[in-house]
Amino acid sequence: MVFTPLPGTRAPVRVWTDPYGIEPQAAQQLRNIGALPWVEGVAVMPDVHFGKGATVGSVIAMRQAVSPAAVGVDIGCGMSAVCTSLTADDLPDDLAPLRAAIEAAIPVGFAKHDDAVDPRRIRGLEQRGWDDFWRRFGTLDKRVAQLETRAQQQLGTLGGGNHFIEVCLEQGGPDAGRVWLMLHSGSRNIGKELAERHIGIARRLPHNADLPDRDLAVFLAGTPEMEAYRRDLWWAQEYARRNRAVMLALLSGVVRDRFPQVGFDEPISCHHNYVAEETYGGVDVLVTRKGAIRAGAGDLGIIPGSMGTGSYIVRGKGNPDAYCSASHGAGRRMSRGQAKRTFSTEDLARQTAGVECRKDAGVVDEIPGAYKDITEVMAQQEDLVEVVAHLKQVVCVKG
């Protein structure tokens, strides 16, 4: 679809869904963002919904400024996936042992590894840059210094909420039945701690005193506060990327143990909560994608649905009106609390039929019915991405 402008904003706010269908709280957030003096423009993805700090499904281009709350507390959260040489015929009828093996290899929820991950002991993991990466921990905000051991033990762990690990089957086309491995996670506790400290600092800066929403407080270029945030931000984004890389290598190891003949294609990885330095129309901007992936021309990305509906591998079309972006998933259509009040474990079992996954009260808030229709979301962004593969999960691990 062609974008629709959101009326009543100073900077252009371009919407890739029905603007009148956006929940009122989210629409007001978008107007608040569009009113900020540093904002060059905003692109609103079809999975848009209300979020803390800034709207989920928003792409915010700022000149010489960045809002830490608009990035969110899970800095660098994103997706990784890899296509294997296996097909559906290679998988056993009973997938419960495979799910159990994945959960045994990769800590989920609040769990962490017993010891720091040694990348040299993980087959298939990129070995470069680890020593320098951990040396830079000492340059981070001094208030997180005591968290280094925890950060080392949480590397290669899933977390909870909407984070997941899946085994999927490709749908349709010449590669129908091919097995994919996919996961969704971010920067764990260390990203949250760094984000919350910088959000607190931004709120106290004098130039943020009269903002329409204190959660949109910004750091300005050329200030020590901006320099400190960018240093910690880049490190946390790298932590998130390395976290997913470790998990994908561990997940691949689980599959290799059971299917020694397996081969793996080149992995795909993309952030969907992060900041990047980019240029549009000759203007250098800091682009914050909160619930959005980069979809530059030829970029491969991952757009998941929910734990029962499947996901899409996509290739970006490089649409500058959207700051070369696309949605990060289906997007929630109801809050976690509303989902728990609306659905039962029986609903969850019915909506995840055919998927080996948890079906207890602890994950009812992640039920497919709590999310928007992923097929509609994809239809609304045909000018942003093209579909490379449609995947359907057969195993889903939740935290």
PDB file of N, CA, C and O in Angstrom, residues 173-232:
ATOM      1  N   GLY A 173       6.366 -23.379  -2.824  1.00  0.00           N
ATOM      2  CA  GLY A 173       7.541 -23.126  -3.637  1.00  0.00           C
ATOM      3  C   GLY A 173       8.425 -24.345  -3.803  1.00  0.00           C
ATOM      4  O   GLY A 173       8.140 -25.427  -3.268  1.00  0.00           O
ATOM      5  N   PRO A 174       9.540 -24.194  -4.498  1.00  0.00           N
ATOM      6  CA  PRO A 174      10.418 -25.336  -4.774  1.00  0.00           C
ATOM      7  C   PRO A 174      11.095 -25.911  -3.543  1.00  0.00           C
ATOM      8  O   PRO A 174      11.541 -27.064  -3.557  1.00  0.00           O
ATOM      9  N   ASP A 175      11.198 -25.106  -2.471  1.00  0.00           N
ATOM     10  CA  ASP A 175      11.859 -25.575  -1.247  1.00  0.00           C
ATOM     11  C   ASP A 175      10.859 -25.924  -0.145  1.00  0.00           C
ATOM     12  O   ASP A 175      11.213 -25.946   1.036  1.00  0.00           O
ATOM     13  N   ALA A 176       9.629 -26.192  -0.512  1.00  0.00           N
ATOM     14  CA  ALA A 176       8.610 -26.546   0.486  1.00  0.00           C
ATOM     15  C   ALA A 176       9.085 -27.725   1.320  1.00  0.00           C
ATOM     16  O   ALA A 176       9.607 -28.713   0.795  1.00  0.00           O
ATOM     17  N   GLY A 177       8.914 -27.594   2.624  1.00  0.00           N
ATOM     18  CA  GLY A 177       9.317 -28.651   3.531  1.00  0.00           C
ATOM     19  C   GLY A 177      10.702 -28.489   4.099  1.00  0.00           C
ATOM     20  O   GLY A 177      11.081 -29.229   5.031  1.00  0.00           O
ATOM     21  N   ARG A 178      11.500 -27.535   3.589  1.00  0.00           N
ATOM     22  CA  ARG A 178      12.835 -27.315   4.151  1.00  0.00           C
ATOM     23  C   ARG A 178      12.713 -26.859   5.605  1.00  0.00           C
ATOM     24  O   ARG A 178      11.822 -26.084   5.976  1.00  0.00           O
ATOM     25  N   VAL A 179      13.626 -27.333   6.436  1.00  0.00           N
ATOM     26  CA  VAL A 179      13.634 -27.015   7.863  1.00  0.00           C
ATOM     27  C   VAL A 179      14.477 -25.766   8.110  1.00  0.00           C
ATOM     28  O   VAL A 179      15.625 -25.681   7.657  1.00  0.00           O
ATOM     29  N   TRP A 180      13.890 -24.817   8.830  1.00  0.00           N
ATOM     30  CA  TRP A 180      14.579 -23.594   9.246  1.00  0.00           C
ATOM     31  C   TRP A 180      14.675 -23.571  10.771  1.00  0.00           C
ATOM     32  O   TRP A 180      13.774 -24.070  11.463  1.00  0.00           O
ATOM     33  N   LEU A 181      15.725 -22.948  11.280  1.00  0.00           N
ATOM     34  CA  LEU A 181      15.860 -22.653  12.705  1.00  0.00           C
ATOM     35  C   LEU A 181      15.754 -21.142  12.877  1.00  0.00           C
ATOM     36  O   LEU A 181      16.322 -20.377  12.084  1.00  0.00           O
ATOM     37  N   MET A 182      15.026 -20.712  13.884  1.00  0.00           N
ATOM     38  CA  MET A 182      14.761 -19.282  14.060  1.00  0.00           C
ATOM     39  C   MET A 182      14.725 -18.940  15.539  1.00  0.00           C
ATOM     40  O   MET A 182      14.313 -19.757  16.370  1.00  0.00           O
ATOM     41  N   LEU A 183      15.150 -17.728  15.880  1.00  0.00           N
ATOM     42  CA  LEU A 183      15.051 -17.297  17.278  1.00  0.00           C
ATOM     43  C   LEU A 183      14.926 -15.786  17.374  1.00  0.00           C
ATOM     44  O   LEU A 183      15.280 -15.041  16.462  1.00  0.00           O
ATOM     45  N   HIS A 184      14.410 -15.356  18.518  1.00  0.00           N
ATOM     46  CA  HIS A 184      14.103 -13.949  18.787  1.00  0.00           C
ATOM     47  C   HIS A 184      14.570 -13.620  20.197  1.00  0.00           C
ATOM     48  O   HIS A 184      14.094 -14.206  21.171  1.00  0.00           O
ATOM     49  N   SER A 185      15.529 -12.708  20.325  1.00  0.00           N
ATOM     50  CA  SER A 185      15.998 -12.290  21.644  1.00  0.00           C
ATOM     51  C   SER A 185      16.806 -11.005  21.503  1.00  0.00           C
ATOM     52  O   SER A 185      17.024 -10.514  20.394  1.00  0.00           O
ATOM     53  N   GLY A 186      17.256 -10.460  22.654  1.00  0.00           N
ATOM     54  CA  GLY A 186      17.967  -9.191  22.639  1.00  0.00           C
ATOM     55  C   GLY A 186      19.150  -9.146  23.579  1.00  0.00           C
ATOM     56  O   GLY A 186      19.909 -10.105  23.691  1.00  0.00           O
ATOM     57  N   SER A 187      19.289  -8.016  24.282  1.00  0.00           N
ATOM     58  CA  SER A 187      20.489  -7.770  25.081  1.00  0.00           C
ATOM     59  C   SER A 187      20.333  -8.134  26.545  1.00  0.00           C
ATOM     60  O   SER A 187      21.163  -7.732  27.371  1.00  0.00           O
ATOM     61  N   ARG A 188      19.261  -8.868  26.854  1.00  0.00           N
ATOM     62  CA  ARG A 188      19.087  -9.428  28.193  1.00  0.00           C
ATOM     63  C   ARG A 188      19.161  -8.351  29.285  1.00  0.00           C
ATOM     64  O   ARG A 188      18.917  -7.186  29.037  1.00  0.00           O
ATOM     65  N   ASN A 189      19.546  -8.707  30.487  1.00  0.00           N
ATOM     66  CA  ASN A 189      19.504  -7.765  31.608  1.00  0.00           C
ATOM     67  C   ASN A 189      20.466  -6.599  31.442  1.00  0.00           C
ATOM     68  O   ASN A 189      20.147  -5.465  31.821  1.00  0.00           O
ATOM     69  N   ILE A 190      21.627  -6.839  30.846  1.00  0.00           N
ATOM     70  CA  ILE A 190      22.610  -5.752  30.743  1.00  0.00           C
ATOM     71  C   ILE A 190      22.096  -4.643  29.840  1.00  0.00           C
ATOM     72  O   ILE A 190      22.291  -3.455  30.120  1.00  0.00           O
ATOM     73  N   GLY A 191      21.389  -4.978  28.768  1.00  0.00           N
ATOM     74  CA  GLY A 191      20.798  -3.948  27.917  1.00  0.00           C
ATOM     75  C   GLY A 191      19.740  -3.151  28.650  1.00  0.00           C
ATOM     76  O   GLY A 191      19.661  -1.921  28.524  1.00  0.00           O
ATOM     77  N   LYS A 192      18.935  -3.842  29.440  1.00  0.00           N
ATOM     78  CA  LYS A 192      17.891  -3.180  30.225  1.00  0.00           C
ATOM     79  C   LYS A 192      18.504  -2.219  31.242  1.00  0.00           C
ATOM     80  O   LYS A 192      18.039  -1.078  31.395  1.00  0.00           O
ATOM     81  N   GLU A 193      19.535  -2.669  31.942  1.00  0.00           N
ATOM     82  CA  GLU A 193      20.162  -1.826  32.960  1.00  0.00           C
ATOM     83  C   GLU A 193      20.782  -0.577  32.339  1.00  0.00           C
ATOM     84  O   GLU A 193      20.646   0.528  32.868  1.00  0.00           O
ATOM     85  N   LEU A 194      21.477  -0.738  31.225  1.00  0.00           N
ATOM     86  CA  LEU A 194      22.080   0.413  30.563  1.00  0.00           C
ATOM     87  C   LEU A 194      20.997   1.376  30.074  1.00  0.00           C
ATOM     88  O   LEU A 194      21.103   2.601  30.267  1.00  0.00           O
ATOM     89  N   ALA A 195      19.947   0.847  29.454  1.00  0.00           N
ATOM     90  CA  ALA A 195      18.880   1.698  28.931  1.00  0.00           C
ATOM     91  C   ALA A 195      18.215   2.497  30.044  1.00  0.00           C
ATOM     92  O   ALA A 195      18.002   3.713  29.903  1.00  0.00           O
ATOM     93  N   GLU A 196      17.868   1.854  31.134  1.00  0.00           N
ATOM     94  CA  GLU A 196      17.162   2.542  32.219  1.00  0.00           C
ATOM     95  C   GLU A 196      18.008   3.645  32.839  1.00  0.00           C
ATOM     96  O   GLU A 196      17.478   4.710  33.200  1.00  0.00           O
ATOM     97  N   ARG A 197      19.308   3.432  32.929  1.00  0.00           N
ATOM     98  CA  ARG A 197      20.169   4.476  33.486  1.00  0.00           C
ATOM     99  C   ARG A 197      20.219   5.696  32.577  1.00  0.00           C
ATOM    100  O   ARG A 197      20.138   6.834  33.033  1.00  0.00           O
ATOM    101  N   HIS A 198      20.320   5.476  31.281  1.00  0.00           N
ATOM    102  CA  HIS A 198      20.393   6.606  30.357  1.00  0.00           C
ATOM    103  C   HIS A 198      19.038   7.292  30.199  1.00  0.00           C
ATOM    104  O   HIS A 198      18.987   8.522  30.048  1.00  0.00           O
ATOM    105  N   ILE A 199      17.952   6.542  30.241  1.00  0.00           N
ATOM    106  CA  ILE A 199      16.621   7.162  30.192  1.00  0.00           C
ATOM    107  C   ILE A 199      16.454   8.108  31.376  1.00  0.00           C
ATOM    108  O   ILE A 199      15.926   9.228  31.237  1.00  0.00           O
ATOM    109  N   GLY A 200      16.888   7.677  32.546  1.00  0.00           N
ATOM    110  CA  GLY A 200      16.803   8.520  33.734  1.00  0.00           C
ATOM    111  C   GLY A 200      17.622   9.797  33.602  1.00  0.00           C
ATOM    112  O   GLY A 200      17.172  10.883  34.012  1.00  0.00           O
ATOM    113  N   ILE A 201      18.805   9.690  33.017  1.00  0.00           N
ATOM    114  CA  ILE A 201      19.645  10.873  32.810  1.00  0.00           C
ATOM    115  C   ILE A 201      18.969  11.836  31.835  1.00  0.00           C
ATOM    116  O   ILE A 201      18.920  13.050  32.075  1.00  0.00           O
ATOM    117  N   ALA A 202      18.436  11.318  30.742  1.00  0.00           N
ATOM    118  CA  ALA A 202      17.815  12.179  29.731  1.00  0.00           C
ATOM    119  C   ALA A 202      16.633  12.955  30.300  1.00  0.00           C
ATOM    120  O   ALA A 202      16.445  14.139  29.975  1.00  0.00           O
ATOM    121  N   ARG A 203      15.852  12.327  31.132  1.00  0.00           N
ATOM    122  CA  ARG A 203      14.672  12.993  31.691  1.00  0.00           C
ATOM    123  C   ARG A 203      15.042  14.219  32.521  1.00  0.00           C
ATOM    124  O   ARG A 203      14.240  15.150  32.647  1.00  0.00           O
ATOM    125  N   ARG A 204      16.247  14.237  33.092  1.00  0.00           N
ATOM    126  CA  ARG A 204      16.648  15.334  33.979  1.00  0.00           C
ATOM    127  C   ARG A 204      17.337  16.485  33.252  1.00  0.00           C
ATOM    128  O   ARG A 204      17.649  17.502  33.876  1.00  0.00           O
ATOM    129  N   LEU A 205      17.588  16.344  31.956  1.00  0.00           N
ATOM    130  CA  LEU A 205      18.274  17.402  31.217  1.00  0.00           C
ATOM    131  C   LEU A 205      17.338  18.583  30.970  1.00  0.00           C
ATOM    132  O   LEU A 205      16.174  18.400  30.614  1.00  0.00           O
ATOM    133  N   PRO A 206      17.830  19.817  31.136  1.00  0.00           N
ATOM    134  CA  PRO A 206      16.959  21.004  31.050  1.00  0.00           C
ATOM    135  C   PRO A 206      16.213  21.148  29.725  1.00  0.00           C
ATOM    136  O   PRO A 206      15.063  21.596  29.714  1.00  0.00           O
ATOM    137  N   HIS A 207      16.842  20.773  28.602  1.00  0.00           N
ATOM    138  CA  HIS A 207      16.178  20.982  27.310  1.00  0.00           C
ATOM    139  C   HIS A 207      14.977  20.049  27.113  1.00  0.00           C
ATOM    140  O   HIS A 207      14.204  20.231  26.169  1.00  0.00           O
ATOM    141  N   ASN A 208      14.801  19.079  28.013  1.00  0.00           N
ATOM    142  CA  ASN A 208      13.662  18.160  27.925  1.00  0.00           C
ATOM    143  C   ASN A 208      12.512  18.528  28.866  1.00  0.00           C
ATOM    144  O   ASN A 208      11.540  17.788  28.983  1.00  0.00           O
ATOM    145  N   ALA A 209      12.620  19.683  29.517  1.00  0.00           N
ATOM    146  CA  ALA A 209      11.657  20.033  30.565  1.00  0.00           C
ATOM    147  C   ALA A 209      10.232  20.202  30.049  1.00  0.00           C
ATOM    148  O   ALA A 209       9.269  19.891  30.758  1.00  0.00           O
ATOM    149  N   ASP A 210      10.058  20.696  28.824  1.00  0.00           N
ATOM    150  CA  ASP A 210       8.713  21.045  28.340  1.00  0.00           C
ATOM    151  C   ASP A 210       8.197  20.090  27.265  1.00  0.00           C
ATOM    152  O   ASP A 210       7.311  20.455  26.479  1.00  0.00           O
ATOM    153  N   LEU A 211       8.691  18.888  27.217  1.00  0.00           N
ATOM    154  CA  LEU A 211       8.246  17.940  26.199  1.00  0.00           C
ATOM    155  C   LEU A 211       6.814  17.473  26.472  1.00  0.00           C
ATOM    156  O   LEU A 211       6.383  17.413  27.626  1.00  0.00           O
ATOM    157  N   PRO A 212       6.080  17.107  25.420  1.00  0.00           N
ATOM    158  CA  PRO A 212       4.709  16.610  25.620  1.00  0.00           C
ATOM    159  C   PRO A 212       4.660  15.264  26.324  1.00  0.00           C
ATOM    160  O   PRO A 212       3.629  14.898  26.894  1.00  0.00           O
ATOM    161  N   ASP A 213       5.766  14.526  26.305  1.00  0.00           N
ATOM    162  CA  ASP A 213       5.852  13.222  26.961  1.00  0.00           C
ATOM    163  C   ASP A 213       7.274  13.082  27.484  1.00  0.00           C
ATOM    164  O   ASP A 213       8.233  13.077  26.710  1.00  0.00           O
ATOM    165  N   ARG A 214       7.431  12.980  28.811  1.00  0.00           N
ATOM    166  CA  ARG A 214       8.777  12.911  29.396  1.00  0.00           C
ATOM    167  C   ARG A 214       9.525  11.676  28.935  1.00  0.00           C
ATOM    168  O   ARG A 214      10.767  11.635  28.995  1.00  0.00           O
ATOM    169  N   ASP A 215       8.820  10.648  28.442  1.00  0.00           N
ATOM    170  CA  ASP A 215       9.499   9.463  27.938  1.00  0.00           C
ATOM    171  C   ASP A 215      10.194   9.714  26.613  1.00  0.00           C
ATOM    172  O   ASP A 215      10.941   8.857  26.130  1.00  0.00           O
ATOM    173  N   LEU A 216       9.951  10.866  25.987  1.00  0.00           N
ATOM    174  CA  LEU A 216      10.601  11.186  24.723  1.00  0.00           C
ATOM    175  C   LEU A 216      11.819  12.079  24.911  1.00  0.00           C
ATOM    176  O   LEU A 216      12.320  12.681  23.953  1.00  0.00           O
ATOM    177  N   ALA A 217      12.321  12.178  26.124  1.00  0.00           N
ATOM    178  CA  ALA A 217      13.520  12.967  26.403  1.00  0.00           C
ATOM    179  C   ALA A 217      14.671  12.512  25.517  1.00  0.00           C
ATOM    180  O   ALA A 217      14.860  11.320  25.273  1.00  0.00           O
ATOM    181  N   VAL A 218      15.449  13.483  25.027  1.00  0.00           N
ATOM    182  CA  VAL A 218      16.508  13.175  24.068  1.00  0.00           C
ATOM    183  C   VAL A 218      17.879  13.590  24.600  1.00  0.00           C
ATOM    184  O   VAL A 218      17.998  14.434  25.495  1.00  0.00           O
ATOM    185  N   PHE A 219      18.895  12.979  24.013  1.00  0.00           N
ATOM    186  CA  PHE A 219      20.269  13.448  24.134  1.00  0.00           C
ATOM    187  C   PHE A 219      20.603  14.225  22.874  1.00  0.00           C
ATOM    188  O   PHE A 219      20.154  13.870  21.772  1.00  0.00           O
ATOM    189  N   LEU A 220      21.402  15.271  23.008  1.00  0.00           N
ATOM    190  CA  LEU A 220      21.779  16.109  21.878  1.00  0.00           C
ATOM    191  C   LEU A 220      23.227  15.870  21.488  1.00  0.00           C
ATOM    192  O   LEU A 220      24.088  15.633  22.349  1.00  0.00           O
ATOM    193  N   ALA A 221      23.491  15.912  20.184  1.00  0.00           N
ATOM    194  CA  ALA A 221      24.841  15.700  19.671  1.00  0.00           C
ATOM    195  C   ALA A 221      25.806  16.718  20.274  1.00  0.00           C
ATOM    196  O   ALA A 221      25.447  17.867  20.542  1.00  0.00           O
ATOM    197  N   GLY A 222      27.031  16.295  20.504  1.00  0.00           N
ATOM    198  CA  GLY A 222      28.055  17.179  21.025  1.00  0.00           C
ATOM    199  C   GLY A 222      28.080  17.306  22.529  1.00  0.00           C
ATOM    200  O   GLY A 222      28.874  18.087  23.069  1.00  0.00           O
ATOM    201  N   THR A 223      27.212  16.565  23.218  1.00  0.00           N
ATOM    202  CA  THR A 223      27.171  16.620  24.676  1.00  0.00           C
ATOM    203  C   THR A 223      27.789  15.349  25.258  1.00  0.00           C
ATOM    204  O   THR A 223      27.769  14.284  24.622  1.00  0.00           O
ATOM    205  N   PRO A 224      28.329  15.430  26.478  1.00  0.00           N
ATOM    206  CA  PRO A 224      28.888  14.213  27.091  1.00  0.00           C
ATOM    207  C   PRO A 224      27.835  13.140  27.335  1.00  0.00           C
ATOM    208  O   PRO A 224      28.136  11.944  27.292  1.00  0.00           O
ATOM    209  N   GLU A 225      26.581  13.563  27.581  1.00  0.00           N
ATOM    210  CA  GLU A 225      25.504  12.588  27.801  1.00  0.00           C
ATOM    211  C   GLU A 225      25.232  11.778  26.525  1.00  0.00           C
ATOM    212  O   GLU A 225      25.024  10.563  26.583  1.00  0.00           O
ATOM    213  N   MET A 226      25.236  12.460  25.371  1.00  0.00           N
ATOM    214  CA  MET A 226      25.047  11.750  24.102  1.00  0.00           C
ATOM    215  C   MET A 226      26.219  10.821  23.833  1.00  0.00           C
ATOM    216  O   MET A 226      26.032   9.655  23.424  1.00  0.00           O
ATOM    217  N   GLU A 227      27.420  11.278  24.079  1.00  0.00           N
ATOM    218  CA  GLU A 227      28.608  10.446  23.840  1.00  0.00           C
ATOM    219  C   GLU A 227      28.558   9.188  24.699  1.00  0.00           C
ATOM    220  O   GLU A 227      28.834   8.077  24.224  1.00  0.00           O
ATOM    221  N   ALA A 228      28.173   9.343  25.968  1.00  0.00           N
ATOM    222  CA  ALA A 228      28.106   8.190  26.866  1.00  0.00           C
ATOM    223  C   ALA A 228      27.014   7.219  26.442  1.00  0.00           C
ATOM    224  O   ALA A 228      27.204   5.991  26.485  1.00  0.00           O
ATOM    225  N   TYR A 229      25.867   7.752  26.018  1.00  0.00           N
ATOM    226  CA  TYR A 229      24.781   6.870  25.601  1.00  0.00           C
ATOM    227  C   TYR A 229      25.150   6.094  24.343  1.00  0.00           C
ATOM    228  O   TYR A 229      24.922   4.888  24.259  1.00  0.00           O
ATOM    229  N   ARG A 230      25.714   6.782  23.367  1.00  0.00           N
ATOM    230  CA  ARG A 230      26.086   6.109  22.123  1.00  0.00           C
ATOM    231  C   ARG A 230      27.120   5.011  22.380  1.00  0.00           C
ATOM    232  O   ARG A 230      27.028   3.929  21.787  1.00  0.00           O
ATOM    233  N   ARG A 231      28.064   5.271  23.253  1.00  0.00           N
ATOM    234  CA  ARG A 231      29.066   4.243  23.596  1.00  0.00           C
ATOM    235  C   ARG A 231      28.384   3.002  24.158  1.00  0.00           C
ATOM    236  O   ARG A 231      28.644   1.876  23.717  1.00  0.00           O
ATOM    237  N   ASP A 232      27.485   3.194  25.118  1.00  0.00           N
ATOM    238  CA  ASP A 232      26.799   2.053  25.736  1.00  0.00           C
ATOM    239  C   ASP A 232      25.797   1.406  24.783  1.00  0.00           C
ATOM    240  O   ASP A 232      25.613   0.182  24.789  1.00  0.00           O
TER     241      ASP A 232
END
